[in-house]
mmCIF file of C-alpha atoms and ligand atoms in Angstrom:
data_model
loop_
_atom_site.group_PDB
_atom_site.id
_atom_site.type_symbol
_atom_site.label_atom_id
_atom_site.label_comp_id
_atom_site.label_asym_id
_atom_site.label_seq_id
_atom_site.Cartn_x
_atom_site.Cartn_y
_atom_site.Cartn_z
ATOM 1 C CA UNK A 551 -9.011 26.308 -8.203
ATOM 2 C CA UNK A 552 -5.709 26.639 -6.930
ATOM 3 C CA UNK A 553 -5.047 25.538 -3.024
ATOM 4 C CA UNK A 554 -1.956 27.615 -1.086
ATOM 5 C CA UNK A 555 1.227 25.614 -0.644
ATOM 6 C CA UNK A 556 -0.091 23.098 -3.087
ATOM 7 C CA UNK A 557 2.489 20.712 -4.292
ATOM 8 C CA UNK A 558 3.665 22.064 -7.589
ATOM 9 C CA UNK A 559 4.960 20.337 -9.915
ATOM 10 C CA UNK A 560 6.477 21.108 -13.902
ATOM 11 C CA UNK A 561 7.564 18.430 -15.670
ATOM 12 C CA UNK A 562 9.245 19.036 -19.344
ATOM 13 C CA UNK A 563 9.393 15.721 -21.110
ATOM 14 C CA UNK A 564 12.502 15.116 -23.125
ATOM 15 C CA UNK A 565 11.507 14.690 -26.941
ATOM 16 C CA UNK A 566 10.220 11.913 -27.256
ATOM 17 C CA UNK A 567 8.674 11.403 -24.040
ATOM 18 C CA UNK A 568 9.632 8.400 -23.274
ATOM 19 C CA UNK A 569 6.285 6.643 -22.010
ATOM 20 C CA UNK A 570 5.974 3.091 -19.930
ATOM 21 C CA UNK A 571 2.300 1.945 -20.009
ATOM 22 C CA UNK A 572 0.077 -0.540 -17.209
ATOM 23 C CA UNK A 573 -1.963 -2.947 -18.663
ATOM 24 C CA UNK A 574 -4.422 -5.538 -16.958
ATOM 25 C CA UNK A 575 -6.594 -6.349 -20.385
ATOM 26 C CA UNK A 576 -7.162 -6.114 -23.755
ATOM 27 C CA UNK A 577 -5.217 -2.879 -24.426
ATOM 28 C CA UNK A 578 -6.971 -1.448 -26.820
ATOM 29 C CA UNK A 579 -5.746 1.912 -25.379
ATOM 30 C CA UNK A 580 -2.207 0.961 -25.711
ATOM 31 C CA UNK A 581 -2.806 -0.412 -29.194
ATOM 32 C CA UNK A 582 -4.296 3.701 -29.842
ATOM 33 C CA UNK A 583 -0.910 5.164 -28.272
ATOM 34 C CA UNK A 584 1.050 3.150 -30.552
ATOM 35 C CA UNK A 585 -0.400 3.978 -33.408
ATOM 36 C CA UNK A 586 -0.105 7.432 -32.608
ATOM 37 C CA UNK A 587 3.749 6.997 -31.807
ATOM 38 C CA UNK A 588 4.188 5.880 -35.711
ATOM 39 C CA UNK A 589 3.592 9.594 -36.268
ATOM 40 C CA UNK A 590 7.130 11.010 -35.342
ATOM 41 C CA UNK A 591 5.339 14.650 -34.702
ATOM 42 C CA UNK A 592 3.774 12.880 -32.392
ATOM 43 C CA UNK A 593 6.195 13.537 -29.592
ATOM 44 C CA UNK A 594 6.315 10.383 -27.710
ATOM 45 C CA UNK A 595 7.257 6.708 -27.607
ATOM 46 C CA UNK A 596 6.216 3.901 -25.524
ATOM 47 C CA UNK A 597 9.823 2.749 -24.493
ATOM 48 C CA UNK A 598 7.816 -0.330 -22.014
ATOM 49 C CA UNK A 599 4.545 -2.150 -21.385
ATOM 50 C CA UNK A 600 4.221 -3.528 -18.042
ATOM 51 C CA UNK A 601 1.440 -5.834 -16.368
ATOM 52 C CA UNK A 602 0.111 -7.192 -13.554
ATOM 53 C CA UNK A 603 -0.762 -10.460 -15.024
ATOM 54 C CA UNK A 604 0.904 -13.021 -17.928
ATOM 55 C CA UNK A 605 -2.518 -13.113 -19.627
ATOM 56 C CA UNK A 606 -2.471 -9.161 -20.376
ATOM 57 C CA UNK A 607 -3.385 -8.846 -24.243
ATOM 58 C CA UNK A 608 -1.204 -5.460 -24.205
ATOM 59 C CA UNK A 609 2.125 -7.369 -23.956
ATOM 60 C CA UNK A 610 2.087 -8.845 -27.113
ATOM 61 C CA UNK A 611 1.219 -5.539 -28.255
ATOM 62 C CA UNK A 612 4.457 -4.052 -26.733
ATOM 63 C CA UNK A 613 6.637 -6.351 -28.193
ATOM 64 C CA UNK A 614 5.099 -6.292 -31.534
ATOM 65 C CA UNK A 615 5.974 -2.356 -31.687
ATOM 66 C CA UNK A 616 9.440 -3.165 -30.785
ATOM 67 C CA UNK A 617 8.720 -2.263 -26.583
ATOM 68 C CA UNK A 618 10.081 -3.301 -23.928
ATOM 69 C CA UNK A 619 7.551 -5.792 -21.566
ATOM 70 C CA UNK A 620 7.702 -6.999 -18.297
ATOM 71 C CA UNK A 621 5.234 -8.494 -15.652
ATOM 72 C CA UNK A 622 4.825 -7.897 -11.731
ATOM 73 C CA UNK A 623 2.382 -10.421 -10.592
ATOM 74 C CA UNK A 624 0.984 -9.260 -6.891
ATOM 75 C CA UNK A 625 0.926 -12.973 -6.181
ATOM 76 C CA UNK A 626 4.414 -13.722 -6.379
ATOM 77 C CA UNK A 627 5.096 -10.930 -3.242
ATOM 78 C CA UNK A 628 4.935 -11.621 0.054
ATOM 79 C CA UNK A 629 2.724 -8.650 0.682
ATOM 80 C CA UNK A 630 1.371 -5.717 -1.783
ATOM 81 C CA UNK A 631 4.239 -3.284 -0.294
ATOM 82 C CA UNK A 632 7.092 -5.644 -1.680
ATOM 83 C CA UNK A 633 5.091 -5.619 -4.988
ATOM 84 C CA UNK A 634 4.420 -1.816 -4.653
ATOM 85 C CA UNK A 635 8.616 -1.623 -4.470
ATOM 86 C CA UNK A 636 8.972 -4.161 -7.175
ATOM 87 C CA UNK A 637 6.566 -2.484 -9.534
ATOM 88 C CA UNK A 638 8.085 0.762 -8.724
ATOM 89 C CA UNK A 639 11.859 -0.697 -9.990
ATOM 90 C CA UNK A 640 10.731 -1.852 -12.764
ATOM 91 C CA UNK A 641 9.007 1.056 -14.041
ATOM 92 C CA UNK A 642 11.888 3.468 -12.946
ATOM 93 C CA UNK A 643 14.255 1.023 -15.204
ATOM 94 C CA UNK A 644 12.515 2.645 -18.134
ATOM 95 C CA UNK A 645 13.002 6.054 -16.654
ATOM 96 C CA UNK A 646 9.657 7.115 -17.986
ATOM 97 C CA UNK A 647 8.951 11.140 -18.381
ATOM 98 C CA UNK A 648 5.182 9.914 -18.180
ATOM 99 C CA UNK A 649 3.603 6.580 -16.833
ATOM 100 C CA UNK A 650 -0.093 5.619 -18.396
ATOM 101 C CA UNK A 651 -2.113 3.452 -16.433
ATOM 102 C CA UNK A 652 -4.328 2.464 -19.268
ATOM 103 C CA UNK A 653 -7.213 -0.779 -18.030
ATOM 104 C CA UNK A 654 -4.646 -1.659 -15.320
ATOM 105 C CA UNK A 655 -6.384 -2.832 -12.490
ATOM 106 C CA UNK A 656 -4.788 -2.427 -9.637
ATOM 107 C CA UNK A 657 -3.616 0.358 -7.348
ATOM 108 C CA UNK A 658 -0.379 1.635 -7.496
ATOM 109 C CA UNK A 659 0.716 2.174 -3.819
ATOM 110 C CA UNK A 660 2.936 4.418 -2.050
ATOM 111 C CA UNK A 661 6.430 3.291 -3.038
ATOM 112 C CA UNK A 662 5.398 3.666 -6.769
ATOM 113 C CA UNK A 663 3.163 7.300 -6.132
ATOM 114 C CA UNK A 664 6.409 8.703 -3.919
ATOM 115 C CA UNK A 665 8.529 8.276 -7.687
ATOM 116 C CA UNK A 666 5.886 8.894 -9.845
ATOM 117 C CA UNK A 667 3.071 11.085 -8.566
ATOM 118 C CA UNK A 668 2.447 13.957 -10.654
ATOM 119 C CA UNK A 669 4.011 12.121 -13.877
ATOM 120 C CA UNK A 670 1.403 8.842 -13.413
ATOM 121 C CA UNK A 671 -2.292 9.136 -15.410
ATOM 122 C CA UNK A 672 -4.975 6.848 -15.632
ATOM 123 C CA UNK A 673 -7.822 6.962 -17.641
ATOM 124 C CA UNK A 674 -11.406 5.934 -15.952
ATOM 125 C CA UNK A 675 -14.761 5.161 -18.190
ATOM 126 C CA UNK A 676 -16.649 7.820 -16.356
ATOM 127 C CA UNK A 677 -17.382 11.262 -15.351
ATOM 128 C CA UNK A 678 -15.555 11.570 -12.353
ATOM 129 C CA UNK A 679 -16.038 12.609 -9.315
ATOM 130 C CA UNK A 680 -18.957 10.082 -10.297
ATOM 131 C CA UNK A 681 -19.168 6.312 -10.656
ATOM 132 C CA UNK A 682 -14.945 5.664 -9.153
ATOM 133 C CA UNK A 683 -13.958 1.890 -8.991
ATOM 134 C CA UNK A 684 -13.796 -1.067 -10.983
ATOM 135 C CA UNK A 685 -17.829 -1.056 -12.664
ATOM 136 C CA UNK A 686 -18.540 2.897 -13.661
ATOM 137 C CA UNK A 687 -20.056 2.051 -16.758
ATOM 138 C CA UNK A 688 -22.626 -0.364 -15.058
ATOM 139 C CA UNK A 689 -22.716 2.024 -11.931
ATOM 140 C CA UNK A 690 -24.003 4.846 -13.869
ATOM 141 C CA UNK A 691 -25.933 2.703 -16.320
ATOM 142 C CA UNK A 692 -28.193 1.585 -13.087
ATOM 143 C CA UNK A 693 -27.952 5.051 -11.440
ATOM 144 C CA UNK A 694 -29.983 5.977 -14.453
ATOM 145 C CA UNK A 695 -27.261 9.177 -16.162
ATOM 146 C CA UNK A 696 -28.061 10.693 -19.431
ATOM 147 C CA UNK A 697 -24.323 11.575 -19.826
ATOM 148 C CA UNK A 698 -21.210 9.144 -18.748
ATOM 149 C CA UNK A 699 -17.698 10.070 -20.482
ATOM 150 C CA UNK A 700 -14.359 9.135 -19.615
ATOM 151 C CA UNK A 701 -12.270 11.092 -17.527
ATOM 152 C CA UNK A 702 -8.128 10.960 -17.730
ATOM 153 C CA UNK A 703 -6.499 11.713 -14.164
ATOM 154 C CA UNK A 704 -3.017 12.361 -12.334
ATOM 155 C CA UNK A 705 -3.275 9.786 -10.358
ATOM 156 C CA UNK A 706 -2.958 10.560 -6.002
ATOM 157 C CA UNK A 707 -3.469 7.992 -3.100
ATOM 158 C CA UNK A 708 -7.263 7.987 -3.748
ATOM 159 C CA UNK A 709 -9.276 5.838 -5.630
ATOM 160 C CA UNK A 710 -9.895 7.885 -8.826
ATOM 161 C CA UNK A 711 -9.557 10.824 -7.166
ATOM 162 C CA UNK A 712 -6.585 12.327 -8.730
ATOM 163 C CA UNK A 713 -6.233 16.016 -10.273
ATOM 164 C CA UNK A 714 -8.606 15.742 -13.639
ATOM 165 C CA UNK A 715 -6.366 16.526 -16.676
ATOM 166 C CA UNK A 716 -8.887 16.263 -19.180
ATOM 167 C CA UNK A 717 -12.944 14.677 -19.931
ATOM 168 C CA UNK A 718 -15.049 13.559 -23.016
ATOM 169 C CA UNK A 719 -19.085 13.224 -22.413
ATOM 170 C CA UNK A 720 -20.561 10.357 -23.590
ATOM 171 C CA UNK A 721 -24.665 10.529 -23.795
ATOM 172 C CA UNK A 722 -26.192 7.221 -22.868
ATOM 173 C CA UNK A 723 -28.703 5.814 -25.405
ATOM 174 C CA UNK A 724 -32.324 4.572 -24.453
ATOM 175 C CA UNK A 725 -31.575 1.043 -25.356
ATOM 176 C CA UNK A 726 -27.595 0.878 -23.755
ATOM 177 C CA UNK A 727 -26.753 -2.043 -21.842
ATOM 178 C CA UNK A 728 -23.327 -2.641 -20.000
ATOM 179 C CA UNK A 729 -21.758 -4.216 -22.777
ATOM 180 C CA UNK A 730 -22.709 -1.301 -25.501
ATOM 181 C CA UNK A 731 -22.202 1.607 -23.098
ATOM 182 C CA UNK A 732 -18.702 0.414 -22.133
ATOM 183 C CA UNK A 733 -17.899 0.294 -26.367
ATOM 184 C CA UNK A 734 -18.733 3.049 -26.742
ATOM 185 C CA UNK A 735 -17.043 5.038 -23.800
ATOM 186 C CA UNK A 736 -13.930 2.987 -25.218
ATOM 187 C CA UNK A 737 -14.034 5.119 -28.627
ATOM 188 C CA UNK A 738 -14.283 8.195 -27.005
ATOM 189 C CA UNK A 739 -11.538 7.552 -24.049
ATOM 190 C CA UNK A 740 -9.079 6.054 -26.628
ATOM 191 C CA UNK A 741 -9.293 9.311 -28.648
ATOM 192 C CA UNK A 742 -9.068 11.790 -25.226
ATOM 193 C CA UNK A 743 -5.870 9.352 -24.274
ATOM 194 C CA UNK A 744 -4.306 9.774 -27.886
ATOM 195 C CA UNK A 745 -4.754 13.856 -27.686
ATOM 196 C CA UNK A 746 -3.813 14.213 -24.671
ATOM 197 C CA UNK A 747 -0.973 11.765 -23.757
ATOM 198 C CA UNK A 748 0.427 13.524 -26.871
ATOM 199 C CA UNK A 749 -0.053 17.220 -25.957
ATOM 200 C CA UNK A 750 1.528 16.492 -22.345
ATOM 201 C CA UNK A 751 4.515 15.201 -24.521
ATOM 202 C CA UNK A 752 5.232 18.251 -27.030
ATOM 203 C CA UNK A 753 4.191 21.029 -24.440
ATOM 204 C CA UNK A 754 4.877 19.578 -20.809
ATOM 205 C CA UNK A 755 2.770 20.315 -17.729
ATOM 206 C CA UNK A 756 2.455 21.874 -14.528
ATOM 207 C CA UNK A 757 0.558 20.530 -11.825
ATOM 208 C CA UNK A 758 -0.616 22.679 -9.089
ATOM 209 C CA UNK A 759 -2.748 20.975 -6.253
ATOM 210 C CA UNK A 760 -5.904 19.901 -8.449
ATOM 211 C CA UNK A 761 -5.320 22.460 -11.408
ATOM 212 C CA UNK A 762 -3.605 21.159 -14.568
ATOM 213 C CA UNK A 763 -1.558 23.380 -17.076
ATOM 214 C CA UNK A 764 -0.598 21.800 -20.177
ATOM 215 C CA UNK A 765 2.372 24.136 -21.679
ATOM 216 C CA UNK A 766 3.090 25.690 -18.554
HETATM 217 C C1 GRF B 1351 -10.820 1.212 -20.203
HETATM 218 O O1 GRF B 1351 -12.132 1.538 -20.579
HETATM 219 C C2 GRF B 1351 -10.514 1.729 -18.830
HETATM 220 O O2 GRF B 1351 -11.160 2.929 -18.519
HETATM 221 C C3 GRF B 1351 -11.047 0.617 -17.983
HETATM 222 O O3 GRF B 1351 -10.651 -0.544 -18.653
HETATM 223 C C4 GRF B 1351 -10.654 -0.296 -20.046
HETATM 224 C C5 GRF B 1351 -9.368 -0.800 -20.604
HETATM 225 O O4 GRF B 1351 -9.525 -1.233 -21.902
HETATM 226 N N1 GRF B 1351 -10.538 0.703 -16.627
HETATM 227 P P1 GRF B 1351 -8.305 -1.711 -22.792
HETATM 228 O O5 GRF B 1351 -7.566 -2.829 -22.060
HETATM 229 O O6 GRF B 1351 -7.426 -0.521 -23.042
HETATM 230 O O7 GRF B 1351 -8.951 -2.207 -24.046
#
């Protein structure tokens, strides 16, 4: 679907892509990219980790891979639009042809999406437009789905809302809890992330109100 006078926008990455990732948690996402990035076919390299929060597992992954890290804690702004500019310089130090949000759990606000709207993704661990927010996996575990998934997004002013780049479906088993579902989402959305982060890298994009062209 293509909307008239849609924002367009192409984006050629230069080669590498240079590529800052958000972190909250764990990073077991990040810890996929850079593996990937040993490959140098690959086509891109993390030049930066950033985070939200000291305790961020992902750091310590950045530096081991030789990556630049740096933390914006909302708490030490005296209101979320100082830390939305702060955030926003930081990033843009690293002049990043592509930003992953990757388990970072906040929202980016309108400082950051004004520089980097239609070069920021995020990845989500469910079939959008279903189960948005902070709990999908338990939201669609209780709704009662047959099929969750992970979806990876350009992210927009919305909550999880953004233009859908790409979306792996993940059946939900009869005995599933929280804890298993959310594993195994994790297995399928690090592989989607991997692919994909590296096919915007060789081939570039276009983005056209809510239609995504990889190689366009
Ligand atoms: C991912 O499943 C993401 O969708 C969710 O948080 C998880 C991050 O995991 N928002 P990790 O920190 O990459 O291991």
């Amino acid at each position: 679907m293509t909307t008239p006078n849609a924002p367009v926008r192409s984006v050629t990455p230069r080669r590498p892509a240079r590529v800052v990732v958000l972190v909250s948690g764990g990073g077991s996402n990040l810890a996929a990219l850079l593996e990937a990035t040993r490959e140098p076919g690959y086509g891109a390299q993390v030049v930066a980790v950033g985070a939200d929060r000291d305790s961020a597992g992902g750091l310590a992954l950045g530096t081991e891979a030789g990556a630049a890290t740096f933390v914006e804690r909302l708490g030490d702004h005296a209101d979320r639009a100082a830390w939305d500019a702060a955030l926003t310089a930081r990033v843009a130090e690293h002049d990043p042809d592509l930003v992953v949000s990757a388990g970072f759990l906040k929202l980016c606000g309108p400082r950051f999406l004004e520089r980097f709207e239609g070069r920021y993704i995020n990845t989500h661990n469910t079939l959008l437009p279903a189960f948005p927010g902070m709990n999908g996996p338990r939201d669609a575990l209780e709704y009662g789905v047959k099929i969750t998934g992970a979806t990876l997004f350009f992210v927009d002013a919305g909550v999880d809302t953004g233009a859908i780049l790409a979306q792996v479906a993940v059946p939900v088993q009869e005995d599933d809890d929280v804890e298993t579902l959310t594993e195994r989402i994790k297995v399928a959305e690090r592989a989607q992330l991997v692919e994909e982060v590296g096919r915007l890298a060789r081939e570039g994009w276009r983005l056209e109100g809510r239609t995504v062209r990889v190689g366009a």
